[in-house]
PDB file of C-alpha atoms in Angstrom:
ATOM      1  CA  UNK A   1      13.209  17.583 -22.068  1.00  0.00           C
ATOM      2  CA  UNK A   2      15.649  19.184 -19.394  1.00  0.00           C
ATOM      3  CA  UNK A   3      14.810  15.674 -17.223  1.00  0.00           C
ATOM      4  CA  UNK A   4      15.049  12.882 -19.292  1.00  0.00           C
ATOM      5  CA  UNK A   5      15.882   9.484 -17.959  1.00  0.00           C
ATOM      6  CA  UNK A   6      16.221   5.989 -19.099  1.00  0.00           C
ATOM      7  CA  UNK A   7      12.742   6.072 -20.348  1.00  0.00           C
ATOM      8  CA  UNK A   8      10.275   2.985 -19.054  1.00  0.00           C
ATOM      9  CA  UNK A   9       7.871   2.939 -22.339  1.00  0.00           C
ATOM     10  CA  UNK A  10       6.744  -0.308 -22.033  1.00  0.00           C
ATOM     11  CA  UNK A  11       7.385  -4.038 -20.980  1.00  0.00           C
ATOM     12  CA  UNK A  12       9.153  -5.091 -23.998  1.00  0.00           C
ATOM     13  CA  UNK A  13      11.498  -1.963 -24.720  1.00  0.00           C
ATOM     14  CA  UNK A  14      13.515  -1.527 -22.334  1.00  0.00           C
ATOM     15  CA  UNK A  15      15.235  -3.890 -19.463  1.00  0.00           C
ATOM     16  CA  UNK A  16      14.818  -1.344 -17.048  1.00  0.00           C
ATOM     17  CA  UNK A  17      10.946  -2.178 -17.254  1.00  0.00           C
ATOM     18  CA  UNK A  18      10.986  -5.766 -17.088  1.00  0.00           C
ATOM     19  CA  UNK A  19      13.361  -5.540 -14.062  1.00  0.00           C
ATOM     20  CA  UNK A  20      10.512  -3.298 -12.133  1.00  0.00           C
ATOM     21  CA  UNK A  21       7.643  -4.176 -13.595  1.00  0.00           C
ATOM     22  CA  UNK A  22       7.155  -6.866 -10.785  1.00  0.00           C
ATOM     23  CA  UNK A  23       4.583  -4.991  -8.103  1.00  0.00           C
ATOM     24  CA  UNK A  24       7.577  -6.357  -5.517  1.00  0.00           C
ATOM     25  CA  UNK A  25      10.284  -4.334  -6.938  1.00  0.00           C
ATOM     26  CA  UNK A  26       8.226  -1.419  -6.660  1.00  0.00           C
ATOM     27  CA  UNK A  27      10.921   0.236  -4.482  1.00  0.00           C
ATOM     28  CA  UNK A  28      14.269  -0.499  -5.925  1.00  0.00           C
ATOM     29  CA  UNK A  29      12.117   1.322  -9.101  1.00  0.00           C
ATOM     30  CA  UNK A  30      11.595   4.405  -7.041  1.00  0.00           C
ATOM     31  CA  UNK A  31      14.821   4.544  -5.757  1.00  0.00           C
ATOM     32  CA  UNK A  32      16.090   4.064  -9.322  1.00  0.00           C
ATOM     33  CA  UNK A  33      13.772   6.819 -10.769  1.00  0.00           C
ATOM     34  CA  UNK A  34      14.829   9.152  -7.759  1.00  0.00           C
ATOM     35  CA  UNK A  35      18.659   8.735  -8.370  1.00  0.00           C
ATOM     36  CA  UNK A  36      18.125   9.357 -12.024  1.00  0.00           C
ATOM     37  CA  UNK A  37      16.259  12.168 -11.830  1.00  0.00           C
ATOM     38  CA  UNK A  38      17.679  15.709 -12.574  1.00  0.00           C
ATOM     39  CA  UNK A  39      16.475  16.597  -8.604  1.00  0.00           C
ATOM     40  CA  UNK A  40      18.532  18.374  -6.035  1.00  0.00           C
ATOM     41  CA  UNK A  41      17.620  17.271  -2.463  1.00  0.00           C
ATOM     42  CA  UNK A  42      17.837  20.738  -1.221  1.00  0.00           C
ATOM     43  CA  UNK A  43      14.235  21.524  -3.174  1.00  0.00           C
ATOM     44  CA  UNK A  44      12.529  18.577  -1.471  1.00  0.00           C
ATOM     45  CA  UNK A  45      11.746  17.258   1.957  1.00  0.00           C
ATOM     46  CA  UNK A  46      10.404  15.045   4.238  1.00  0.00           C
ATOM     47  CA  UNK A  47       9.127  16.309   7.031  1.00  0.00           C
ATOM     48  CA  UNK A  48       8.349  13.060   8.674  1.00  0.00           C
ATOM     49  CA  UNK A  49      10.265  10.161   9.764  1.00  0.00           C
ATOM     50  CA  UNK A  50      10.187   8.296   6.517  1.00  0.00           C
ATOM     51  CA  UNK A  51      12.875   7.299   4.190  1.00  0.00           C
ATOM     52  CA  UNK A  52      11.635   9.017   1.083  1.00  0.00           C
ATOM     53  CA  UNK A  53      11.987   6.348  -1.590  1.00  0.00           C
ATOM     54  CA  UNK A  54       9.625   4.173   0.768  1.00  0.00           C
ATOM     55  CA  UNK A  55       6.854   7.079   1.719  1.00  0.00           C
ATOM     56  CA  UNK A  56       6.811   7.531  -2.480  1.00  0.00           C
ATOM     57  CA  UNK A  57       6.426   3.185  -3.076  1.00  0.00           C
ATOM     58  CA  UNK A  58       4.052   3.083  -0.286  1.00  0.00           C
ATOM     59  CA  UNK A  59       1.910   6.095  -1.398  1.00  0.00           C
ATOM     60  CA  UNK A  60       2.179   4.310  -5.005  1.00  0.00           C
ATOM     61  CA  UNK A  61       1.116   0.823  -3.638  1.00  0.00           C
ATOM     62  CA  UNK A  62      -1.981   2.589  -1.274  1.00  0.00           C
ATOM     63  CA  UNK A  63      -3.354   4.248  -4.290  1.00  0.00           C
ATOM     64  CA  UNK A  64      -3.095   1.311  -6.790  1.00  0.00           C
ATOM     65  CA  UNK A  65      -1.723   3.291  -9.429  1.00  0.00           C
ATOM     66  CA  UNK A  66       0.204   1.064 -12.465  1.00  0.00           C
ATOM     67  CA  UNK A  67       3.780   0.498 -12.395  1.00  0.00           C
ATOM     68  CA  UNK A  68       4.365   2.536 -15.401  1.00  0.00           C
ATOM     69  CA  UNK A  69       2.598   5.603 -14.025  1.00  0.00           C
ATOM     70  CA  UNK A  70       5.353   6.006 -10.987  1.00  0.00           C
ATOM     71  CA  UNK A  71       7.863   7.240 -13.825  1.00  0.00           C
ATOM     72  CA  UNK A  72       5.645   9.690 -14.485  1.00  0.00           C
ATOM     73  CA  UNK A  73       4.875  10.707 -11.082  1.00  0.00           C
ATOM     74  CA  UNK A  74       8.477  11.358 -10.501  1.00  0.00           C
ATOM     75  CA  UNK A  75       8.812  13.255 -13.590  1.00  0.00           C
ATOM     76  CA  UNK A  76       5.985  15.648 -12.375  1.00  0.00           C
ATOM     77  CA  UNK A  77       7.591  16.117  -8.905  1.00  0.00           C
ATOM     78  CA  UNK A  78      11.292  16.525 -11.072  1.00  0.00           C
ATOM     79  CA  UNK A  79       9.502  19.904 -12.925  1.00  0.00           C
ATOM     80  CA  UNK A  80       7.741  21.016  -9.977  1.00  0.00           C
ATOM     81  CA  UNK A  81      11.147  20.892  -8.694  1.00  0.00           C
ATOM     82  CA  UNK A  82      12.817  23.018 -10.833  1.00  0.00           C
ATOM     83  CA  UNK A  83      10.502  25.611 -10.794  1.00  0.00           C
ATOM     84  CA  UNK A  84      10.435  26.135  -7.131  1.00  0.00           C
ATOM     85  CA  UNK A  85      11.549  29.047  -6.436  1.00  0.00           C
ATOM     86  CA  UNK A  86      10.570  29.611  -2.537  1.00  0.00           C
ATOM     87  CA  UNK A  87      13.277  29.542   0.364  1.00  0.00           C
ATOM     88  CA  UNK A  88      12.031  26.360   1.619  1.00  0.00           C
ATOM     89  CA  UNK A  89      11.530  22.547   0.024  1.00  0.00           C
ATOM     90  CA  UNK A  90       8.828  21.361  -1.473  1.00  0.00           C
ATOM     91  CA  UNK A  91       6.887  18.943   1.385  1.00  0.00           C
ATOM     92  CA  UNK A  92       7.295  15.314  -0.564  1.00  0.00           C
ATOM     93  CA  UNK A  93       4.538  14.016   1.885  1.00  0.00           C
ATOM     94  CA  UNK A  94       2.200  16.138   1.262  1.00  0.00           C
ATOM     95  CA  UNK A  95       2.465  16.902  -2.644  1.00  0.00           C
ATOM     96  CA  UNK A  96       3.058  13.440  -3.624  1.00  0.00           C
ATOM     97  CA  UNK A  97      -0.101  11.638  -2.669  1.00  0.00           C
ATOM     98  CA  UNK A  98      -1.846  15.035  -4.919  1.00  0.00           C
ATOM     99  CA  UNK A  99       0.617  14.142  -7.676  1.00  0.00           C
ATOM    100  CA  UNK A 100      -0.627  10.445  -7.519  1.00  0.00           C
ATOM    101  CA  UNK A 101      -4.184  11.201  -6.993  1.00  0.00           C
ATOM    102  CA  UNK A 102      -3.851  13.938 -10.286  1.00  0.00           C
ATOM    103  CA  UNK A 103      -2.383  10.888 -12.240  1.00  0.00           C
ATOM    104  CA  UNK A 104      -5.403   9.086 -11.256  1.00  0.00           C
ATOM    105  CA  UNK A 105      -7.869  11.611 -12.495  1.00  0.00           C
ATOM    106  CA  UNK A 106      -8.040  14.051  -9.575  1.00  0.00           C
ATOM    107  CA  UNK A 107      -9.136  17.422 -10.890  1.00  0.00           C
ATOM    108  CA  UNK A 108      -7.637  18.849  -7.512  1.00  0.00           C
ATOM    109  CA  UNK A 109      -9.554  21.928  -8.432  1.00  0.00           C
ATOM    110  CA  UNK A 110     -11.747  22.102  -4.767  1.00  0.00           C
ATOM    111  CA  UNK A 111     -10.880  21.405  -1.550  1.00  0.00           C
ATOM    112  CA  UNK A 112     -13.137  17.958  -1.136  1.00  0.00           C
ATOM    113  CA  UNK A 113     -11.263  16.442  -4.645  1.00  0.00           C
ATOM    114  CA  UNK A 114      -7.526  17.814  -2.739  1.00  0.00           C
ATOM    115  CA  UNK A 115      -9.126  16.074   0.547  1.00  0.00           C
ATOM    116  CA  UNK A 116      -9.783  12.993  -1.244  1.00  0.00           C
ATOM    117  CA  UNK A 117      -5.880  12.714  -1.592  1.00  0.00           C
ATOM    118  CA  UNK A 118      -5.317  12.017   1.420  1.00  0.00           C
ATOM    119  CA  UNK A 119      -7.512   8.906   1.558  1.00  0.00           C
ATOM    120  CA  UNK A 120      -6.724   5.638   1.961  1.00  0.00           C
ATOM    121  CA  UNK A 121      -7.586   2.648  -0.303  1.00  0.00           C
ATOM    122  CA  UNK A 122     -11.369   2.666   1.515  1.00  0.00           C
ATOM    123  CA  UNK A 123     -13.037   6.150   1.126  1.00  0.00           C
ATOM    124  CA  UNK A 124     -13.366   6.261   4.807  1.00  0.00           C
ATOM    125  CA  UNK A 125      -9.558   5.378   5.603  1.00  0.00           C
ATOM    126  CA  UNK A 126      -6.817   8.092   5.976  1.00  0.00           C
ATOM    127  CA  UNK A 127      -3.745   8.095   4.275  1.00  0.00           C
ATOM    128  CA  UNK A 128      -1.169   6.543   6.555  1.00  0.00           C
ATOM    129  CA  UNK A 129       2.635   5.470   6.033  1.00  0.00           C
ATOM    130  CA  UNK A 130       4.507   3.551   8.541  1.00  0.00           C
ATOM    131  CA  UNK A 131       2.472   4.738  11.440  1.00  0.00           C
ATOM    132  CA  UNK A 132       2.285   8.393  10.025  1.00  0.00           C
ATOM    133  CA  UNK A 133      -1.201   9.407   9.232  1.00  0.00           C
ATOM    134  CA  UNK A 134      -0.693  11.694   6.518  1.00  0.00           C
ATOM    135  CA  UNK A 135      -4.589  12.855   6.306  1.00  0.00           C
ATOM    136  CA  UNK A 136      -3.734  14.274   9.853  1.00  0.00           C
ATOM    137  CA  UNK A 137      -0.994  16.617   8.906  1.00  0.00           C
ATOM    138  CA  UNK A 138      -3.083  17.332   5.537  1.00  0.00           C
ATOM    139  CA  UNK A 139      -5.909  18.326   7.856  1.00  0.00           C
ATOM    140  CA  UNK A 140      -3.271  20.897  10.133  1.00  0.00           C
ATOM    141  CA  UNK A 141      -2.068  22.418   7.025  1.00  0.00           C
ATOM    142  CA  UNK A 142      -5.225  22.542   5.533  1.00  0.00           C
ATOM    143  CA  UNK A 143      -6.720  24.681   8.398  1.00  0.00           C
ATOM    144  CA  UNK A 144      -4.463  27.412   7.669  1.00  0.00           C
ATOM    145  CA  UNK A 145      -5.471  27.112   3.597  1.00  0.00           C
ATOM    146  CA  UNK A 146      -7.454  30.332   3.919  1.00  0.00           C
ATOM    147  CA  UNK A 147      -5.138  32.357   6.335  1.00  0.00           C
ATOM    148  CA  UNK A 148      -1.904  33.931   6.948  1.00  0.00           C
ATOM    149  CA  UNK A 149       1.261  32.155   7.786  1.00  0.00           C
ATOM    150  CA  UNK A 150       1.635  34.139  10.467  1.00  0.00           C
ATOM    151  CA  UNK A 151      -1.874  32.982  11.846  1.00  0.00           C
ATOM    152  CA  UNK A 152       0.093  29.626  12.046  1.00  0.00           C
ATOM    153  CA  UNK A 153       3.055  31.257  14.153  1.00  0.00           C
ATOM    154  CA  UNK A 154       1.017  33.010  16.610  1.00  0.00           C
ATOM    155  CA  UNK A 155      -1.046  29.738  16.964  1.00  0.00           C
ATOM    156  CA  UNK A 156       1.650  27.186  17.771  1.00  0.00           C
ATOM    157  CA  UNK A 157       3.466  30.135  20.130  1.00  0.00           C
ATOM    158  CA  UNK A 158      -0.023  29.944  22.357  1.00  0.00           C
ATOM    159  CA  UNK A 159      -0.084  26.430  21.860  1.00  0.00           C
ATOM    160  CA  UNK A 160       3.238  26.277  23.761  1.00  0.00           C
ATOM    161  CA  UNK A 161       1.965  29.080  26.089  1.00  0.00           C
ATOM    162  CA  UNK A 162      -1.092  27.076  27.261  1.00  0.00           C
ATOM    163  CA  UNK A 163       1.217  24.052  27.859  1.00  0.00           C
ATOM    164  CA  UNK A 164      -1.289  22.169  25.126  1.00  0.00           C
ATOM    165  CA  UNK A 165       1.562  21.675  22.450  1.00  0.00           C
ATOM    166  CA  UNK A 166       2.263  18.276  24.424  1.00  0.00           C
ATOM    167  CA  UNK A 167      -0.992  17.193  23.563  1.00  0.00           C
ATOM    168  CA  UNK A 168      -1.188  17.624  20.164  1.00  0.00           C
ATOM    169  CA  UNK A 169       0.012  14.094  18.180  1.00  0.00           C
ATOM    170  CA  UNK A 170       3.347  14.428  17.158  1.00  0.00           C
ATOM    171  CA  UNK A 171       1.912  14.671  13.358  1.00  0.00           C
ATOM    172  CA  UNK A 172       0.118  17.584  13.987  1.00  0.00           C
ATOM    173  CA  UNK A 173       3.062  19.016  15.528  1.00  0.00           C
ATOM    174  CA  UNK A 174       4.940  18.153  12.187  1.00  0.00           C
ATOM    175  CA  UNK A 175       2.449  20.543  10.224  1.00  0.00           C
ATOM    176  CA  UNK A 176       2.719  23.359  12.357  1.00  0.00           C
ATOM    177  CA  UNK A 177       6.424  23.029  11.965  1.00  0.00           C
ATOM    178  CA  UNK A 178       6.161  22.909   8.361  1.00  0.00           C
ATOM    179  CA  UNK A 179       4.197  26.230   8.593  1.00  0.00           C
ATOM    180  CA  UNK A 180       6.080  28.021  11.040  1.00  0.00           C
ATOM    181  CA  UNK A 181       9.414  26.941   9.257  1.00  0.00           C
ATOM    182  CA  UNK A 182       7.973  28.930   6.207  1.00  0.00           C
ATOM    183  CA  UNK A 183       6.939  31.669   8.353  1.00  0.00           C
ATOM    184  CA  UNK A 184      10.417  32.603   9.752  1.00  0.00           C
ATOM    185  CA  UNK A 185      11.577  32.826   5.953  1.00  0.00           C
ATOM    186  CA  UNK A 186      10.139  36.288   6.465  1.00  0.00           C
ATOM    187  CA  UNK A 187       9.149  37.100   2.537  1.00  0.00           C
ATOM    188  CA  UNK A 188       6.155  34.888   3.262  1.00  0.00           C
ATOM    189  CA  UNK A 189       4.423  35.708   6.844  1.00  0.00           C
ATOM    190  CA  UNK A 190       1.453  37.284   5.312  1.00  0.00           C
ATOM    191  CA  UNK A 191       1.145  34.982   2.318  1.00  0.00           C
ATOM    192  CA  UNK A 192      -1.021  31.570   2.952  1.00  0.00           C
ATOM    193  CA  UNK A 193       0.932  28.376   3.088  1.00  0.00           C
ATOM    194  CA  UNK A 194       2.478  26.972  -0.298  1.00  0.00           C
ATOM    195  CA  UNK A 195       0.618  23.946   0.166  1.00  0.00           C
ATOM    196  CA  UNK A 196      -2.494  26.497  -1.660  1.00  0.00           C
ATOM    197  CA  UNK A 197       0.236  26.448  -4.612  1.00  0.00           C
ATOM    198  CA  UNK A 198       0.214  22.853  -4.917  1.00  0.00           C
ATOM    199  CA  UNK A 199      -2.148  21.742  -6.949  1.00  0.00           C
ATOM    200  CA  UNK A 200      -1.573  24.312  -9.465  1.00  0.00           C
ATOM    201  CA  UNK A 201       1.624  23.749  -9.963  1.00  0.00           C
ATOM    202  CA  UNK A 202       1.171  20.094 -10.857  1.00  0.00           C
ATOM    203  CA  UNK A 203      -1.450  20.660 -12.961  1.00  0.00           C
ATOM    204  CA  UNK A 204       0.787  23.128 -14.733  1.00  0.00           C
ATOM    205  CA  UNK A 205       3.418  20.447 -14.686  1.00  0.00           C
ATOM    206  CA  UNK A 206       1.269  17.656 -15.737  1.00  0.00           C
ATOM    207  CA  UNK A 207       0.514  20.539 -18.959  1.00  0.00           C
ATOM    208  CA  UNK A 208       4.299  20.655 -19.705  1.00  0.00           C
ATOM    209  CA  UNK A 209       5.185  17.299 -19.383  1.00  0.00           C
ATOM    210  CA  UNK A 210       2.063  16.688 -22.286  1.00  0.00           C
ATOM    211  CA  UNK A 211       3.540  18.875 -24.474  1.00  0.00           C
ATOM    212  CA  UNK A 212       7.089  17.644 -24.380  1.00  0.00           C
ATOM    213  CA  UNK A 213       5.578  14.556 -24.774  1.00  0.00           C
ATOM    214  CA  UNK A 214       3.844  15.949 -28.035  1.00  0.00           C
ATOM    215  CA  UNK A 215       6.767  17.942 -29.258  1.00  0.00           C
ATOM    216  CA  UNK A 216       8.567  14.338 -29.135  1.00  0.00           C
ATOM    217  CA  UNK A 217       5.877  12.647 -31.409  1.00  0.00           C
ATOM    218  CA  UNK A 218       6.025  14.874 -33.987  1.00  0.00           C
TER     219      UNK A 218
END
């Protein structure tokens, strides 16, 4: 497999694991997976005010996934990754709660099971990391799931016309700035916003990473 690691198969193979298998190391893990992980930064981003390796741990510890299943969720972000072929990053905040949520069980094949991503531990709690609430900038990008980037443009250009761009939170600001910033790439401004691609391509990810895994055990 074109991103194999140190591999964390289970508490008493590898050192690796028993260092991070502690719920408090939980971040010195992801930065560990992160650093030794076949990923360039220019294919990811964060498009908020959060040191990546901490939005990823947080996101992890929110959604109460196992220790052992954070390897994996890196590996699925490493092969979305390197299939990316768009001008732009890949948004880390907003495909990595989908990634976790897939992991959990997630079919992410309608928009209420994509919404339900960008939850927080109580059904009735958003998403939020360090002060960012992710469900917010979901809900912006989501808005534009059915239309044309260059809906997007022409919307945040009035926004600024009416003087209301001010009073939009700065999060919601963040997601039309993710959309416009895929807009001016020009190859894209009548195409919807990759976010649509998202949970395809994990799911085709999450395929891959099965079979390599099969391929292995035989």
């Amino acid at each position: 497999c074109f991103f194999m690691r140190p591999s964390f198969n289970g508490p008493d193979s590898n050192p690796f694991w028993r260092k991070f298998a502690v719920a408090g190391h939980r971040l010195e893990m992801v930065k560990f997976l992160l650093n030794t992980s076949t990923m360039t930064d220019d294919k990811r981003t964060m498009s908020v005010e959060v040191d990546e390796a901490t939005y990823i741990s947080e996101v992890c510890k929110n959604s109460g996934i196992e220790i052992r299943q954070i390897e994996k969720a890196i590996d699925l972000l490493s092969v979305i990754c390197s299939t990316w072929n768009e001008q732009f990053p890949v948004e880390t905040v907003l495909i990595f709660p989908m990634i976790v949520a897939f992991l959990k069980g997630n079919p992410l094949d309608d928009r209420e099971s994509i919404a339900d991503a960008f939850r927080g531990k109580g059904s009735l709690l958003a998403l939020a990391v360090e002060g960012h609430n992710i469900r917010e900038l979901y809900a912006t990008i989501n808005g534009y799931m059915e239309k044309p980037l260059s809906a997007a443009s022409r919307d945040k250009v009035n926004l600024h016309n009416n003087a209301q761009w001010n009073a939009l939170s700065v999060i919601s600001q963040v997601g039309y700035e993710i959309l416009d910033r895929e807009f001016r790439n020009g190859q894209r401004r009548h195409q919807r916003p990759a976010f649509a691609s998202y949970a395809n391509r994990i799911k085709m990810a999450g395929r891959f990473i099965q079979s390599d895994l099969d391929l292995d055990q035989k």
